[in-house]
Amino acid sequence: MKSDKGFISQDALKITALLSMLIDHIGATLIKDRYDRIAAAVSDHSRVVNAYRLYCVFRVLGRAAFPIFAFLLVQGFYKTHSRVRYLLTMAAFALISELPYDLAFNDRFMTHPFDEQNVFVTLTLGLLMLILTDKLINLEKVRTNETLRFLISVLVLALFCIIARFSNCDYSYRGILMIYIIWALFEKRLAMCLLAPAVYCLLNLIPRYMGTKTVMVRQFIICQIIMYFLTFALIYFSNGIRRIRGRIKYAFYAFYPLHIALLCLIRKIFYA
């Protein structure tokens, strides 16, 4: 999808997502460790509050990563020369990333198949859902029946939401649903950029907001909601232009397991 009005390139979006992800993971590991230590050892309430606020800042800035990755996944689904090779690449990096992911965020390697899974698993499931849906809705007896096409796509969505929920992958079924909405409204950019964050927030953040009365937690949730909509504003103004091509694109994939492994190493050295 290219836009004549867009001024943000696909490369700029990708770099933004990587930086956001890095900030988020620093917050989820190093900053969280710092907050936990201060909360456990310090009686000064103001220091605990400041440590929590710093943690929230990192996590809020990190909310931009997944929506951009989901959008780029759908864009790649349409642009790739080989969807099978694209899927295999995603699956390979999902496997490669699992060990550093578990060590960094769970402080252990997975003990059973339904431990928390990394975001590459979510993206791989999302891509497989799109490939399967595209095959089914373009069957000869289906492609001319819009109602049947819609019903089939929803059934496939439901199946993959269930898989995502029980495999405990990052962003769970809500991530799969976001990918589906981006795909379904790919040519209707304004609708996509309004509906995708709205549905995600309604399913995840709004219930959490209603479930707490703690002012700081509510402020944290509100900031996350704002960040999701701001992220889709960036997506709205993207133009789909890509200048980084060739094998260097695999460096973007490799950044995920490598930076998590580095954060895991830093934790072991400084927070052991």
Short mmCIF file of C-alpha atoms in Angstrom, two decimals:
data_model
loop_
_atom_site.label_atom_id
_atom_site.label_comp_id
_atom_site.label_asym_id
_atom_site.label_seq_id
_atom_site.Cartn_x
_atom_site.Cartn_y
_atom_site.Cartn_z
CA MET A 1 0.00 0.00 0.00
CA LYS A 2 1.49 3.30 -1.12
CA SER A 3 0.11 6.70 -0.31
CA ASP A 4 0.68 9.89 -2.27
CA LYS A 5 0.06 11.87 0.93
CA GLY A 6 2.40 9.82 3.09
CA PHE A 7 5.80 11.18 4.07
CA ILE A 8 7.08 8.38 6.34
CA SER A 9 8.97 5.63 4.52
CA GLN A 10 8.70 1.96 5.30
CA ASP A 11 12.34 2.03 6.43
CA ALA A 12 11.62 4.85 8.88
CA LEU A 13 8.66 2.91 10.27
CA LYS A 14 10.79 -0.18 10.72
CA ILE A 15 13.55 1.72 12.53
CA THR A 16 10.94 3.40 14.74
CA ALA A 17 9.56 -0.02 15.66
CA LEU A 18 13.01 -1.39 16.48
CA LEU A 19 13.86 1.59 18.70
CA SER A 20 10.49 1.35 20.41
CA MET A 21 10.99 -2.37 21.00
CA LEU A 22 14.48 -1.78 22.42
CA ILE A 23 13.16 0.87 24.82
CA ASP A 24 10.29 -1.40 25.84
CA HIS A 25 12.56 -4.35 26.56
CA ILE A 26 15.02 -2.22 28.52
CA GLY A 27 12.03 -1.14 30.59
CA ALA A 28 10.73 -4.69 31.00
CA THR A 29 14.11 -6.01 32.14
CA LEU A 30 16.68 -3.54 33.48
CA ILE A 31 14.33 -0.76 34.59
CA LYS A 32 11.88 -3.21 36.11
CA ASP A 33 14.69 -4.91 38.03
CA ARG A 34 15.74 -1.50 39.36
CA TYR A 35 12.17 -0.69 40.38
CA ASP A 36 11.72 -4.06 42.11
CA ARG A 37 14.93 -3.58 44.09
CA ILE A 38 14.00 -0.06 45.16
CA ALA A 39 10.46 -1.09 46.09
CA ALA A 40 11.77 -3.98 48.20
CA ALA A 41 14.63 -2.17 49.95
CA VAL A 42 13.71 1.52 50.22
CA SER A 43 11.16 2.99 52.60
CA ASP A 44 11.23 6.38 50.85
CA HIS A 45 7.89 6.48 49.00
CA SER A 46 9.01 9.22 46.60
CA ARG A 47 11.93 7.10 45.33
CA VAL A 48 9.61 4.17 44.72
CA VAL A 49 7.16 6.41 42.85
CA ASN A 50 9.93 7.90 40.71
CA ALA A 51 11.26 4.43 39.88
CA TYR A 52 7.77 3.31 38.85
CA ARG A 53 7.30 6.42 36.70
CA LEU A 54 10.58 5.72 34.89
CA TYR A 55 9.43 2.16 34.27
CA CYS A 56 6.11 3.46 32.88
CA VAL A 57 7.86 5.88 30.51
CA PHE A 58 9.91 3.08 28.96
CA ARG A 59 6.91 0.77 28.63
CA VAL A 60 4.66 3.47 27.12
CA LEU A 61 7.29 4.36 24.50
CA GLY A 62 7.51 0.65 23.75
CA ARG A 63 3.84 0.41 22.78
CA ALA A 64 4.65 1.63 19.27
CA ALA A 65 6.54 -1.52 18.30
CA PHE A 66 3.89 -4.19 17.81
CA PRO A 67 1.36 -2.14 15.77
CA ILE A 68 4.12 -1.17 13.34
CA PHE A 69 5.38 -4.75 13.10
CA ALA A 70 1.81 -5.93 12.48
CA PHE A 71 1.33 -3.35 9.72
CA LEU A 72 4.69 -4.22 8.12
CA LEU A 73 3.77 -7.91 8.27
CA VAL A 74 0.60 -7.29 6.28
CA GLN A 75 2.46 -5.04 3.88
CA GLY A 76 5.05 -7.78 3.42
CA PHE A 77 2.28 -10.33 2.86
CA TYR A 78 1.17 -8.36 -0.20
CA LYS A 79 4.62 -7.43 -1.50
CA THR A 80 6.69 -10.58 -1.00
CA HIS A 81 7.64 -12.71 -3.98
CA SER A 82 7.32 -15.89 -1.92
CA ARG A 83 4.87 -16.10 0.96
CA VAL A 84 6.15 -19.55 1.88
CA ARG A 85 9.72 -18.30 2.22
CA TYR A 86 8.45 -15.29 4.18
CA LEU A 87 6.60 -17.64 6.56
CA LEU A 88 9.61 -19.92 6.99
CA THR A 89 11.82 -16.92 7.77
CA MET A 90 9.40 -15.73 10.45
CA ALA A 91 9.12 -19.23 11.93
CA ALA A 92 12.91 -19.66 11.98
CA PHE A 93 13.43 -16.44 13.92
CA ALA A 94 10.59 -17.41 16.28
CA LEU A 95 12.57 -20.55 17.16
CA ILE A 96 15.89 -18.71 17.39
CA SER A 97 14.41 -16.03 19.66
CA GLU A 98 12.71 -18.30 22.18
CA LEU A 99 15.76 -19.15 24.30
CA PRO A 100 16.96 -15.54 24.83
CA TYR A 101 13.35 -14.41 25.28
CA ASP A 102 12.64 -16.90 28.06
CA LEU A 103 15.94 -16.21 29.80
CA ALA A 104 15.47 -12.43 29.62
CA PHE A 105 11.82 -12.15 30.63
CA ASN A 106 11.15 -15.33 32.60
CA ASP A 107 14.68 -15.96 33.91
CA ARG A 108 14.49 -19.55 32.67
CA PHE A 109 14.10 -21.59 29.53
CA MET A 110 10.56 -22.75 28.86
CA THR A 111 9.48 -25.63 31.06
CA HIS A 112 6.53 -26.72 28.92
CA PRO A 113 5.14 -25.88 25.44
CA PHE A 114 2.62 -23.35 26.75
CA ASP A 115 5.00 -20.99 28.50
CA GLU A 116 4.99 -17.42 27.24
CA GLN A 117 6.11 -17.18 23.60
CA ASN A 118 8.02 -14.38 21.87
CA VAL A 119 6.46 -11.90 19.46
CA PHE A 120 7.84 -13.69 16.40
CA VAL A 121 5.47 -16.55 17.27
CA THR A 122 2.55 -14.09 17.19
CA LEU A 123 3.68 -12.65 13.86
CA THR A 124 4.22 -16.13 12.40
CA LEU A 125 0.72 -17.19 13.43
CA GLY A 126 -0.66 -13.95 11.99
CA LEU A 127 1.09 -14.51 8.67
CA LEU A 128 -0.05 -18.13 8.50
CA MET A 129 -3.61 -16.92 9.16
CA LEU A 130 -3.39 -14.46 6.27
CA ILE A 131 -1.97 -17.06 3.88
CA LEU A 132 -4.65 -19.62 4.77
CA THR A 133 -7.44 -17.04 4.58
CA ASP A 134 -6.24 -15.80 1.20
CA LYS A 135 -6.18 -19.35 -0.17
CA LEU A 136 -9.67 -20.18 1.09
CA ILE A 137 -11.47 -16.99 0.08
CA ASN A 138 -10.02 -17.20 -3.43
CA LEU A 139 -11.27 -20.70 -4.15
CA GLU A 140 -13.32 -20.81 -7.34
CA LYS A 141 -16.64 -21.44 -5.54
CA VAL A 142 -15.97 -18.79 -2.90
CA ARG A 143 -14.34 -15.77 -4.54
CA THR A 144 -17.57 -14.31 -5.95
CA ASN A 145 -19.59 -14.71 -2.73
CA GLU A 146 -18.73 -11.80 -0.42
CA THR A 147 -20.75 -13.17 2.50
CA LEU A 148 -19.06 -16.55 2.30
CA ARG A 149 -15.64 -14.91 1.99
CA PHE A 150 -16.30 -12.89 5.13
CA LEU A 151 -17.56 -15.89 7.10
CA ILE A 152 -14.55 -17.98 6.13
CA SER A 153 -12.13 -15.21 7.11
CA VAL A 154 -13.84 -14.82 10.50
CA LEU A 155 -13.72 -18.57 11.14
CA VAL A 156 -10.00 -18.67 10.32
CA LEU A 157 -9.50 -15.64 12.57
CA ALA A 158 -11.33 -17.40 15.42
CA LEU A 159 -9.17 -20.50 14.99
CA PHE A 160 -5.92 -18.54 15.16
CA CYS A 161 -7.13 -16.44 18.08
CA ILE A 162 -7.72 -19.68 19.98
CA ILE A 163 -4.26 -20.96 19.04
CA ALA A 164 -2.67 -17.67 20.12
CA ARG A 165 -4.57 -17.67 23.40
CA PHE A 166 -3.61 -21.19 24.39
CA SER A 167 -0.03 -20.97 23.11
CA ASN A 168 0.36 -17.87 25.30
CA CYS A 169 2.20 -15.94 22.61
CA ASP A 170 3.06 -12.27 23.07
CA TYR A 171 -0.02 -10.03 22.66
CA SER A 172 -2.15 -13.19 22.65
CA TYR A 173 -5.33 -13.27 20.53
CA ARG A 174 -5.47 -9.47 20.59
CA GLY A 175 -2.33 -9.32 18.47
CA ILE A 176 -3.84 -11.74 15.96
CA LEU A 177 -7.01 -9.65 15.83
CA MET A 178 -4.98 -6.49 15.21
CA ILE A 179 -3.22 -8.18 12.28
CA TYR A 180 -6.59 -9.28 10.90
CA ILE A 181 -8.09 -5.78 11.12
CA ILE A 182 -5.06 -4.27 9.39
CA TRP A 183 -5.38 -6.86 6.61
CA ALA A 184 -9.16 -6.50 6.27
CA LEU A 185 -8.99 -2.69 6.08
CA PHE A 186 -5.65 -2.43 4.32
CA GLU A 187 -7.04 -0.31 1.49
CA LYS A 188 -9.13 1.82 3.87
CA ARG A 189 -6.33 3.42 5.80
CA LEU A 190 -8.29 5.84 7.97
CA ALA A 191 -10.73 3.15 9.09
CA MET A 192 -7.83 0.79 9.78
CA CYS A 193 -5.93 3.36 11.83
CA LEU A 194 -8.99 4.11 13.95
CA LEU A 195 -10.48 0.65 14.38
CA ALA A 196 -7.32 -1.39 15.05
CA PRO A 197 -6.15 0.56 18.12
CA ALA A 198 -9.72 1.06 19.35
CA VAL A 199 -10.47 -2.68 19.34
CA TYR A 200 -7.16 -3.53 20.98
CA CYS A 201 -7.68 -0.97 23.74
CA LEU A 202 -11.27 -2.09 24.32
CA LEU A 203 -10.17 -5.71 24.73
CA ASN A 204 -7.03 -5.11 26.79
CA LEU A 205 -6.48 -1.67 28.29
CA ILE A 206 -10.01 -0.45 29.06
CA PRO A 207 -10.84 -3.51 31.23
CA ARG A 208 -7.56 -3.00 33.09
CA TYR A 209 -8.40 0.66 33.60
CA MET A 210 -11.84 -0.22 34.96
CA GLY A 211 -10.33 -2.88 37.20
CA THR A 212 -8.05 -0.58 39.17
CA LYS A 213 -8.54 2.54 41.25
CA THR A 214 -4.85 3.32 41.61
CA VAL A 215 -4.25 6.75 40.07
CA MET A 216 -0.74 6.02 38.78
CA VAL A 217 -1.81 2.76 37.17
CA ARG A 218 -4.74 4.50 35.48
CA GLN A 219 -2.40 7.21 34.20
CA PHE A 220 -0.08 4.50 32.88
CA ILE A 221 -2.97 2.86 31.00
CA ILE A 222 -4.20 6.17 29.54
CA CYS A 223 -0.70 6.94 28.25
CA GLN A 224 -0.57 3.52 26.59
CA ILE A 225 -3.91 4.15 24.86
CA ILE A 226 -2.66 7.51 23.57
CA MET A 227 0.56 5.88 22.32
CA TYR A 228 -1.36 3.23 20.38
CA PHE A 229 -3.38 5.88 18.55
CA LEU A 230 -0.28 8.02 17.92
CA THR A 231 1.44 4.96 16.46
CA PHE A 232 -1.39 4.39 14.02
CA ALA A 233 -1.18 8.08 13.11
CA LEU A 234 2.41 7.38 12.00
CA ILE A 235 1.17 4.39 10.03
CA TYR A 236 -1.51 6.56 8.41
CA PHE A 237 1.16 8.90 7.06
CA SER A 238 3.45 6.13 5.80
CA ASN A 239 4.06 5.96 2.07
CA GLY A 240 5.22 2.36 1.70
CA ILE A 241 8.53 3.32 0.09
CA ARG A 242 11.41 0.97 0.92
CA ARG A 243 15.05 1.70 0.08
CA ILE A 244 16.75 -0.88 2.29
CA ARG A 245 16.75 -4.09 0.27
CA GLY A 246 18.69 -7.30 -0.16
CA ARG A 247 20.21 -9.40 2.59
CA ILE A 248 20.54 -6.45 4.94
CA LYS A 249 16.83 -6.88 5.72
CA TYR A 250 17.77 -9.95 7.76
CA ALA A 251 19.64 -7.65 10.13
CA PHE A 252 16.25 -6.28 11.18
CA TYR A 253 15.08 -9.81 11.98
CA ALA A 254 18.30 -10.64 13.82
CA PHE A 255 18.05 -7.51 15.94
CA TYR A 256 15.25 -9.12 17.95
CA PRO A 257 17.07 -12.15 19.40
CA LEU A 258 20.42 -10.34 19.56
CA HIS A 259 19.27 -7.37 21.63
CA ILE A 260 17.29 -9.64 23.96
CA ALA A 261 20.39 -11.83 24.46
CA LEU A 262 22.42 -8.69 25.22
CA LEU A 263 19.88 -7.48 27.77
CA CYS A 264 19.87 -10.94 29.34
CA LEU A 265 23.67 -10.81 29.62
CA ILE A 266 23.59 -7.33 31.18
CA ARG A 267 21.04 -8.54 33.74
CA LYS A 268 23.22 -11.49 34.67
CA ILE A 269 26.30 -9.27 35.11
CA PHE A 270 24.82 -6.28 36.93
CA TYR A 271 21.64 -7.62 38.54
CA ALA A 272 22.65 -11.13 39.56
#
